[in-house]
Amino acid sequence: AQTVTQSQPEMSVQEAETVTLSCTYDTSESDYYLFWYKQPPSRQMILVIRQEAYKQQNATENRFSVNFQKAAKSFSLKISDSQLGDAAMYFCAYRSLYRDDKIIFGKGTRLHILP
Amino acid sequence: DTEVTQTPKHLVMGMTNKKSLKCEQHMGHRAMYWYKQKAKKPPELMFVYSYEKLSINESVPSRFSPECPNSSLLNLHLHALQPEDSALYLCASSQSRAETGANVLTFGAGSRLTVL
């Protein structure tokens, strides 16, 4: 069975600085999707970034980028130029290419932005 | 329209009440989901509907009864709930496996349920 581990329950970063959130996963599958979702206090889960495992190039969305290390089963999220609006719970998630009805979430990392 | 709309936003009910949570999307997604989320925890999958048929039931107690009347609507009927069922209930939708892009969930803002 697949598992997703986020080892940092909470992190803080100064506004305008860069922060990296860690995520590791375990799977025996070769093709899958990885995601970072953000859940602010307004509670709506919002997709931040997506990575297809067959793509070697790391995904980037504006200030958000990932460091995808397939062999190491690592999928970290880097937030550059942190803004107050980035404060939220961040969930790393895994979805199988073959059984895409289920998405497996990590336990989340709460990110605080310090003004 | 790129939204998933959930109603009500807040619901307080007694253990003997019957209530329903509603979810609606008009993105043409053919897969719809119910998740339960406790405070400071990740969402837990409850049910998945694919092409209006129940495809996954994660051993959810029968006091939760899902219904998918059509491809745009998803309901969760609640009856004889327990205080420990108090949680945020999230609805999500996605394209189905047969379509491209069948991997991104779009979530609603959730219904906060309190059972007294």
PDB file of C-alpha atoms in Angstrom:
ATOM      1  CA  ALA A   1       0.000   0.000   0.000  1.00  0.00           C
ATOM      2  CA  GLN A   2       1.113   3.507  -0.714  1.00  0.00           C
ATOM      3  CA  THR A   3       1.989   5.911   2.078  1.00  0.00           C
ATOM      4  CA  VAL A   4       2.775   9.619   2.188  1.00  0.00           C
ATOM      5  CA  THR A   5       4.869  11.131   4.987  1.00  0.00           C
ATOM      6  CA  GLN A   6       5.233  14.769   5.904  1.00  0.00           C
ATOM      7  CA  SER A   7       7.733  14.976   8.733  1.00  0.00           C
ATOM      8  CA  GLN A   8       7.261  18.668   9.561  1.00  0.00           C
ATOM      9  CA  PRO A   9       3.978  19.296  11.450  1.00  0.00           C
ATOM     10  CA  GLU A  10       4.644  23.065  11.533  1.00  0.00           C
ATOM     11  CA  MET A  11       7.005  25.521   9.927  1.00  0.00           C
ATOM     12  CA  SER A  12       7.494  29.266  10.013  1.00  0.00           C
ATOM     13  CA  VAL A  13       9.080  31.571   7.484  1.00  0.00           C
ATOM     14  CA  GLN A  14       9.671  35.292   7.324  1.00  0.00           C
ATOM     15  CA  GLU A  15       7.666  37.159   4.728  1.00  0.00           C
ATOM     16  CA  ALA A  16       9.555  37.418   1.389  1.00  0.00           C
ATOM     17  CA  GLU A  17      11.858  34.533   2.329  1.00  0.00           C
ATOM     18  CA  THR A  18      11.964  31.046   0.813  1.00  0.00           C
ATOM     19  CA  VAL A  19      10.734  27.898   2.555  1.00  0.00           C
ATOM     20  CA  THR A  20      10.799  24.228   1.621  1.00  0.00           C
ATOM     21  CA  LEU A  21       8.223  21.703   2.796  1.00  0.00           C
ATOM     22  CA  SER A  22       9.251  18.049   2.773  1.00  0.00           C
ATOM     23  CA  CYS A  23       7.318  15.025   1.587  1.00  0.00           C
ATOM     24  CA  THR A  24       8.339  11.418   1.093  1.00  0.00           C
ATOM     25  CA  TYR A  25       6.215   8.597  -0.182  1.00  0.00           C
ATOM     26  CA  ASP A  26       6.343   4.877  -0.612  1.00  0.00           C
ATOM     27  CA  THR A  27       5.006   2.976  -3.588  1.00  0.00           C
ATOM     28  CA  SER A  28       5.829  -0.003  -5.755  1.00  0.00           C
ATOM     29  CA  GLU A  29       4.215   1.598  -8.795  1.00  0.00           C
ATOM     30  CA  SER A  30       6.271   3.233 -11.523  1.00  0.00           C
ATOM     31  CA  ASP A  31       3.667   5.685 -12.764  1.00  0.00           C
ATOM     32  CA  TYR A  32       1.650   7.962 -10.518  1.00  0.00           C
ATOM     33  CA  TYR A  33       0.808  11.574  -9.758  1.00  0.00           C
ATOM     34  CA  LEU A  34       1.952  13.726  -6.875  1.00  0.00           C
ATOM     35  CA  PHE A  35       0.277  16.876  -5.640  1.00  0.00           C
ATOM     36  CA  TRP A  36       0.583  19.657  -3.148  1.00  0.00           C
ATOM     37  CA  TYR A  37      -2.730  20.988  -1.878  1.00  0.00           C
ATOM     38  CA  LYS A  38      -3.134  24.080   0.264  1.00  0.00           C
ATOM     39  CA  GLN A  39      -5.899  24.508   2.844  1.00  0.00           C
ATOM     40  CA  PRO A  40      -6.093  28.028   4.279  1.00  0.00           C
ATOM     41  CA  PRO A  41      -8.254  28.900   7.298  1.00  0.00           C
ATOM     42  CA  SER A  42     -11.130  29.418   4.868  1.00  0.00           C
ATOM     43  CA  ARG A  43     -10.837  25.586   4.689  1.00  0.00           C
ATOM     44  CA  GLN A  44     -11.140  25.089   0.927  1.00  0.00           C
ATOM     45  CA  MET A  45      -8.530  22.692  -0.430  1.00  0.00           C
ATOM     46  CA  ILE A  46      -6.750  24.290  -3.375  1.00  0.00           C
ATOM     47  CA  LEU A  47      -4.359  22.575  -5.773  1.00  0.00           C
ATOM     48  CA  VAL A  48      -0.955  24.236  -5.644  1.00  0.00           C
ATOM     49  CA  ILE A  49       1.068  22.091  -8.007  1.00  0.00           C
ATOM     50  CA  ARG A  50       1.012  18.709  -9.739  1.00  0.00           C
ATOM     51  CA  GLN A  51       3.793  16.384 -10.886  1.00  0.00           C
ATOM     52  CA  GLU A  52       3.493  13.369 -13.167  1.00  0.00           C
ATOM     53  CA  ALA A  53       6.001  10.719 -12.155  1.00  0.00           C
ATOM     54  CA  TYR A  54       7.005   9.962 -15.758  1.00  0.00           C
ATOM     55  CA  LYS A  55       8.140  13.564 -16.239  1.00  0.00           C
ATOM     56  CA  GLN A  56      11.695  14.226 -15.121  1.00  0.00           C
ATOM     57  CA  GLN A  57      11.288  17.982 -15.222  1.00  0.00           C
ATOM     58  CA  ASN A  58      10.229  19.520 -11.938  1.00  0.00           C
ATOM     59  CA  ALA A  59       6.867  21.285 -12.015  1.00  0.00           C
ATOM     60  CA  THR A  60       6.705  25.037 -11.431  1.00  0.00           C
ATOM     61  CA  GLU A  61       3.768  27.360 -10.830  1.00  0.00           C
ATOM     62  CA  ASN A  62       4.843  30.966 -10.328  1.00  0.00           C
ATOM     63  CA  ARG A  63       6.432  31.161  -6.835  1.00  0.00           C
ATOM     64  CA  PHE A  64       5.855  27.447  -6.192  1.00  0.00           C
ATOM     65  CA  SER A  65       8.195  24.747  -7.429  1.00  0.00           C
ATOM     66  CA  VAL A  66       8.903  21.146  -6.541  1.00  0.00           C
ATOM     67  CA  ASN A  67      12.024  19.061  -6.216  1.00  0.00           C
ATOM     68  CA  PHE A  68      10.952  15.632  -7.413  1.00  0.00           C
ATOM     69  CA  GLN A  69      13.457  12.856  -6.719  1.00  0.00           C
ATOM     70  CA  LYS A  70      11.817   9.683  -8.032  1.00  0.00           C
ATOM     71  CA  ALA A  71      14.520   7.273  -6.932  1.00  0.00           C
ATOM     72  CA  ALA A  72      14.522   8.719  -3.443  1.00  0.00           C
ATOM     73  CA  LYS A  73      10.696   8.960  -3.441  1.00  0.00           C
ATOM     74  CA  SER A  74      10.895  12.545  -2.354  1.00  0.00           C
ATOM     75  CA  PHE A  75       8.639  15.424  -3.408  1.00  0.00           C
ATOM     76  CA  SER A  76       9.402  18.712  -1.663  1.00  0.00           C
ATOM     77  CA  LEU A  77       7.649  22.027  -2.231  1.00  0.00           C
ATOM     78  CA  LYS A  78       9.577  25.276  -2.393  1.00  0.00           C
ATOM     79  CA  ILE A  79       7.754  28.546  -1.876  1.00  0.00           C
ATOM     80  CA  SER A  80       9.734  31.596  -2.949  1.00  0.00           C
ATOM     81  CA  ASP A  81       9.054  35.173  -1.855  1.00  0.00           C
ATOM     82  CA  SER A  82       6.619  33.974   0.838  1.00  0.00           C
ATOM     83  CA  GLN A  83       3.496  36.076   1.245  1.00  0.00           C
ATOM     84  CA  LEU A  84       1.033  36.375   4.124  1.00  0.00           C
ATOM     85  CA  GLY A  85      -1.572  34.677   1.966  1.00  0.00           C
ATOM     86  CA  ASP A  86       0.579  31.557   1.818  1.00  0.00           C
ATOM     87  CA  ALA A  87      -0.228  30.795   5.450  1.00  0.00           C
ATOM     88  CA  ALA A  88      -2.130  27.525   5.384  1.00  0.00           C
ATOM     89  CA  MET A  89      -1.999  23.800   5.950  1.00  0.00           C
ATOM     90  CA  TYR A  90      -0.154  22.129   3.084  1.00  0.00           C
ATOM     91  CA  PHE A  91      -0.910  18.513   2.179  1.00  0.00           C
ATOM     92  CA  CYS A  92       1.254  16.345  -0.008  1.00  0.00           C
ATOM     93  CA  ALA A  93      -0.777  13.735  -1.885  1.00  0.00           C
ATOM     94  CA  TYR A  94      -0.290  10.656  -4.061  1.00  0.00           C
ATOM     95  CA  ARG A  95      -2.570   9.267  -6.717  1.00  0.00           C
ATOM     96  CA  SER A  96      -2.068   6.032  -8.614  1.00  0.00           C
ATOM     97  CA  LEU A  97      -2.166   6.084 -12.397  1.00  0.00           C
ATOM     98  CA  TYR A  98      -3.993   2.772 -12.319  1.00  0.00           C
ATOM     99  CA  ARG A  99      -6.383   3.266  -9.433  1.00  0.00           C
ATOM    100  CA  ASP A 100      -7.174   6.932  -9.591  1.00  0.00           C
ATOM    101  CA  ASP A 101     -10.296   6.892  -7.460  1.00  0.00           C
ATOM    102  CA  LYS A 102      -8.216   7.211  -4.318  1.00  0.00           C
ATOM    103  CA  ILE A 103      -5.867   9.978  -3.337  1.00  0.00           C
ATOM    104  CA  ILE A 104      -3.587   9.414  -0.379  1.00  0.00           C
ATOM    105  CA  PHE A 105      -2.798  12.454   1.741  1.00  0.00           C
ATOM    106  CA  GLY A 106       0.068  13.099   4.090  1.00  0.00           C
ATOM    107  CA  LYS A 107      -0.714  14.442   7.559  1.00  0.00           C
ATOM    108  CA  GLY A 108       0.014  18.006   6.525  1.00  0.00           C
ATOM    109  CA  THR A 109       2.401  20.811   7.413  1.00  0.00           C
ATOM    110  CA  ARG A 110       1.058  24.013   8.909  1.00  0.00           C
ATOM    111  CA  LEU A 111       2.949  26.966   7.468  1.00  0.00           C
ATOM    112  CA  HIS A 112       3.094  30.261   9.355  1.00  0.00           C
ATOM    113  CA  ILE A 113       4.227  33.432   7.625  1.00  0.00           C
ATOM    114  CA  LEU A 114       5.904  35.950   9.921  1.00  0.00           C
ATOM    115  CA  PRO A 115       5.466  39.612   8.944  1.00  0.00           C
TER     116      PRO A 115
ATOM    117  CA  ASP B   1     -17.800  27.436 -13.955  1.00  0.00           C
ATOM    118  CA  THR B   2     -14.833  25.903 -12.145  1.00  0.00           C
ATOM    119  CA  GLU B   3     -16.363  25.518  -8.714  1.00  0.00           C
ATOM    120  CA  VAL B   4     -17.733  22.863  -6.456  1.00  0.00           C
ATOM    121  CA  THR B   5     -20.539  24.330  -4.335  1.00  0.00           C
ATOM    122  CA  GLN B   6     -21.478  22.830  -0.986  1.00  0.00           C
ATOM    123  CA  THR B   7     -24.495  23.638   1.152  1.00  0.00           C
ATOM    124  CA  PRO B   8     -25.009  24.293   3.960  1.00  0.00           C
ATOM    125  CA  LYS B   9     -21.733  25.821   5.122  1.00  0.00           C
ATOM    126  CA  HIS B  10     -22.598  25.044   8.743  1.00  0.00           C
ATOM    127  CA  LEU B  11     -25.008  22.500  10.191  1.00  0.00           C
ATOM    128  CA  VAL B  12     -25.877  21.719  13.795  1.00  0.00           C
ATOM    129  CA  MET B  13     -28.015  18.676  14.415  1.00  0.00           C
ATOM    130  CA  GLY B  14     -29.149  16.443  17.225  1.00  0.00           C
ATOM    131  CA  MET B  15     -28.489  12.744  17.303  1.00  0.00           C
ATOM    132  CA  THR B  16     -32.074  11.957  16.304  1.00  0.00           C
ATOM    133  CA  ASN B  17     -32.274  14.396  13.397  1.00  0.00           C
ATOM    134  CA  LYS B  18     -32.214  13.645   9.685  1.00  0.00           C
ATOM    135  CA  LYS B  19     -30.374  16.132   7.521  1.00  0.00           C
ATOM    136  CA  SER B  20     -28.589  16.246   4.184  1.00  0.00           C
ATOM    137  CA  LEU B  21     -25.457  17.823   2.801  1.00  0.00           C
ATOM    138  CA  LYS B  22     -25.481  18.870  -0.829  1.00  0.00           C
ATOM    139  CA  CYS B  23     -22.764  19.257  -3.425  1.00  0.00           C
ATOM    140  CA  GLU B  24     -23.007  20.586  -6.965  1.00  0.00           C
ATOM    141  CA  GLN B  25     -20.565  21.018  -9.845  1.00  0.00           C
ATOM    142  CA  HIS B  26     -21.016  22.081 -13.452  1.00  0.00           C
ATOM    143  CA  MET B  27     -17.583  21.255 -14.813  1.00  0.00           C
ATOM    144  CA  GLY B  28     -18.751  18.082 -16.521  1.00  0.00           C
ATOM    145  CA  HIS B  29     -16.799  15.952 -14.061  1.00  0.00           C
ATOM    146  CA  ARG B  30     -18.026  12.377 -13.886  1.00  0.00           C
ATOM    147  CA  ALA B  31     -16.401  11.413 -10.597  1.00  0.00           C
ATOM    148  CA  MET B  32     -17.545  12.882  -7.283  1.00  0.00           C
ATOM    149  CA  TYR B  33     -16.255  12.294  -3.769  1.00  0.00           C
ATOM    150  CA  TRP B  34     -17.145  12.761  -0.115  1.00  0.00           C
ATOM    151  CA  TYR B  35     -14.341  13.266   2.387  1.00  0.00           C
ATOM    152  CA  LYS B  36     -14.481  13.686   6.159  1.00  0.00           C
ATOM    153  CA  GLN B  37     -11.897  15.917   7.810  1.00  0.00           C
ATOM    154  CA  LYS B  38     -11.258  16.270  11.517  1.00  0.00           C
ATOM    155  CA  ALA B  39      -9.377  19.280  12.867  1.00  0.00           C
ATOM    156  CA  LYS B  40      -5.675  19.329  12.000  1.00  0.00           C
ATOM    157  CA  LYS B  41      -5.975  16.035  10.112  1.00  0.00           C
ATOM    158  CA  PRO B  42      -5.920  15.185   6.407  1.00  0.00           C
ATOM    159  CA  PRO B  43      -9.178  14.432   4.612  1.00  0.00           C
ATOM    160  CA  GLU B  44     -10.388  10.837   4.844  1.00  0.00           C
ATOM    161  CA  LEU B  45     -12.161   9.354   1.856  1.00  0.00           C
ATOM    162  CA  MET B  46     -15.728   8.202   2.505  1.00  0.00           C
ATOM    163  CA  PHE B  47     -17.384   7.581  -0.874  1.00  0.00           C
ATOM    164  CA  VAL B  48     -16.643   7.852  -4.577  1.00  0.00           C
ATOM    165  CA  TYR B  49     -19.197   8.009  -7.356  1.00  0.00           C
ATOM    166  CA  SER B  50     -18.118   7.380 -10.925  1.00  0.00           C
ATOM    167  CA  TYR B  51     -20.663   7.998 -13.684  1.00  0.00           C
ATOM    168  CA  GLU B  52     -23.335   8.278 -10.985  1.00  0.00           C
ATOM    169  CA  LYS B  53     -22.595   4.828  -9.603  1.00  0.00           C
ATOM    170  CA  LEU B  54     -21.053   4.190  -6.219  1.00  0.00           C
ATOM    171  CA  SER B  55     -17.551   2.878  -6.883  1.00  0.00           C
ATOM    172  CA  ILE B  56     -15.956   3.156  -3.432  1.00  0.00           C
ATOM    173  CA  ASN B  57     -17.430   2.947   0.051  1.00  0.00           C
ATOM    174  CA  GLU B  58     -14.662   3.081   2.616  1.00  0.00           C
ATOM    175  CA  SER B  59     -16.562   1.052   5.205  1.00  0.00           C
ATOM    176  CA  VAL B  60     -18.543   4.086   6.263  1.00  0.00           C
ATOM    177  CA  PRO B  61     -21.297   3.498   8.890  1.00  0.00           C
ATOM    178  CA  SER B  62     -24.800   3.229   7.463  1.00  0.00           C
ATOM    179  CA  ARG B  63     -25.880   6.393   9.277  1.00  0.00           C
ATOM    180  CA  PHE B  64     -24.180   8.126   6.328  1.00  0.00           C
ATOM    181  CA  SER B  65     -26.028   7.505   3.079  1.00  0.00           C
ATOM    182  CA  PRO B  66     -24.715   8.962  -0.184  1.00  0.00           C
ATOM    183  CA  GLU B  67     -26.818   9.682  -3.233  1.00  0.00           C
ATOM    184  CA  CYS B  68     -25.913  10.850  -6.729  1.00  0.00           C
ATOM    185  CA  PRO B  69     -29.155  11.929  -8.453  1.00  0.00           C
ATOM    186  CA  ASN B  70     -27.356  13.085 -11.606  1.00  0.00           C
ATOM    187  CA  SER B  71     -23.899  13.876 -12.899  1.00  0.00           C
ATOM    188  CA  SER B  72     -23.882  17.345 -11.308  1.00  0.00           C
ATOM    189  CA  LEU B  73     -25.250  16.600  -7.852  1.00  0.00           C
ATOM    190  CA  LEU B  74     -24.045  14.635  -4.878  1.00  0.00           C
ATOM    191  CA  ASN B  75     -25.883  14.362  -1.567  1.00  0.00           C
ATOM    192  CA  LEU B  76     -24.920  12.937   1.798  1.00  0.00           C
ATOM    193  CA  HIS B  77     -27.904  11.970   3.931  1.00  0.00           C
ATOM    194  CA  LEU B  78     -27.309  11.968   7.665  1.00  0.00           C
ATOM    195  CA  HIS B  79     -29.359  10.085  10.248  1.00  0.00           C
ATOM    196  CA  ALA B  80     -28.802   9.148  13.883  1.00  0.00           C
ATOM    197  CA  LEU B  81     -25.311  10.601  13.941  1.00  0.00           C
ATOM    198  CA  GLN B  82     -22.993  10.535  16.930  1.00  0.00           C
ATOM    199  CA  PRO B  83     -21.053  13.464  18.428  1.00  0.00           C
ATOM    200  CA  GLU B  84     -17.827  11.948  17.074  1.00  0.00           C
ATOM    201  CA  ASP B  85     -19.210  12.468  13.561  1.00  0.00           C
ATOM    202  CA  SER B  86     -18.739  16.201  14.039  1.00  0.00           C
ATOM    203  CA  ALA B  87     -16.258  17.253  11.355  1.00  0.00           C
ATOM    204  CA  LEU B  88     -15.765  19.168   8.127  1.00  0.00           C
ATOM    205  CA  TYR B  89     -17.293  17.284   5.210  1.00  0.00           C
ATOM    206  CA  LEU B  90     -15.642  18.018   1.902  1.00  0.00           C
ATOM    207  CA  CYS B  91     -17.035  17.291  -1.529  1.00  0.00           C
ATOM    208  CA  ALA B  92     -14.731  17.014  -4.537  1.00  0.00           C
ATOM    209  CA  SER B  93     -15.012  16.204  -8.205  1.00  0.00           C
ATOM    210  CA  SER B  94     -12.693  15.160 -11.007  1.00  0.00           C
ATOM    211  CA  GLN B  95     -12.751  13.879 -14.518  1.00  0.00           C
ATOM    212  CA  SER B  96     -13.023  10.127 -14.670  1.00  0.00           C
ATOM    213  CA  ARG B  97     -10.200   7.746 -15.461  1.00  0.00           C
ATOM    214  CA  ALA B  98     -11.375   7.399 -19.064  1.00  0.00           C
ATOM    215  CA  GLU B  99     -10.780  11.078 -19.725  1.00  0.00           C
ATOM    216  CA  THR B 100      -7.579  13.048 -19.873  1.00  0.00           C
ATOM    217  CA  GLY B 101      -6.566  15.025 -16.840  1.00  0.00           C
ATOM    218  CA  ALA B 102      -8.294  12.452 -14.698  1.00  0.00           C
ATOM    219  CA  ASN B 103      -6.139  13.116 -11.722  1.00  0.00           C
ATOM    220  CA  VAL B 104      -6.912  16.513 -10.206  1.00  0.00           C
ATOM    221  CA  LEU B 105      -9.547  16.893  -7.512  1.00  0.00           C
ATOM    222  CA  THR B 106     -11.479  20.144  -7.284  1.00  0.00           C
ATOM    223  CA  PHE B 107     -12.782  20.624  -3.753  1.00  0.00           C
ATOM    224  CA  GLY B 108     -15.712  22.514  -2.362  1.00  0.00           C
ATOM    225  CA  ALA B 109     -15.387  24.750   0.696  1.00  0.00           C
ATOM    226  CA  GLY B 110     -16.917  22.120   2.942  1.00  0.00           C
ATOM    227  CA  SER B 111     -19.842  21.784   5.311  1.00  0.00           C
ATOM    228  CA  ARG B 112     -18.984  22.103   9.000  1.00  0.00           C
ATOM    229  CA  LEU B 113     -21.143  19.606  10.884  1.00  0.00           C
ATOM    230  CA  THR B 114     -21.706  19.669  14.638  1.00  0.00           C
ATOM    231  CA  VAL B 115     -23.644  16.827  16.239  1.00  0.00           C
ATOM    232  CA  LEU B 116     -25.007  17.564  19.697  1.00  0.00           C
TER     233      LEU B 116
END
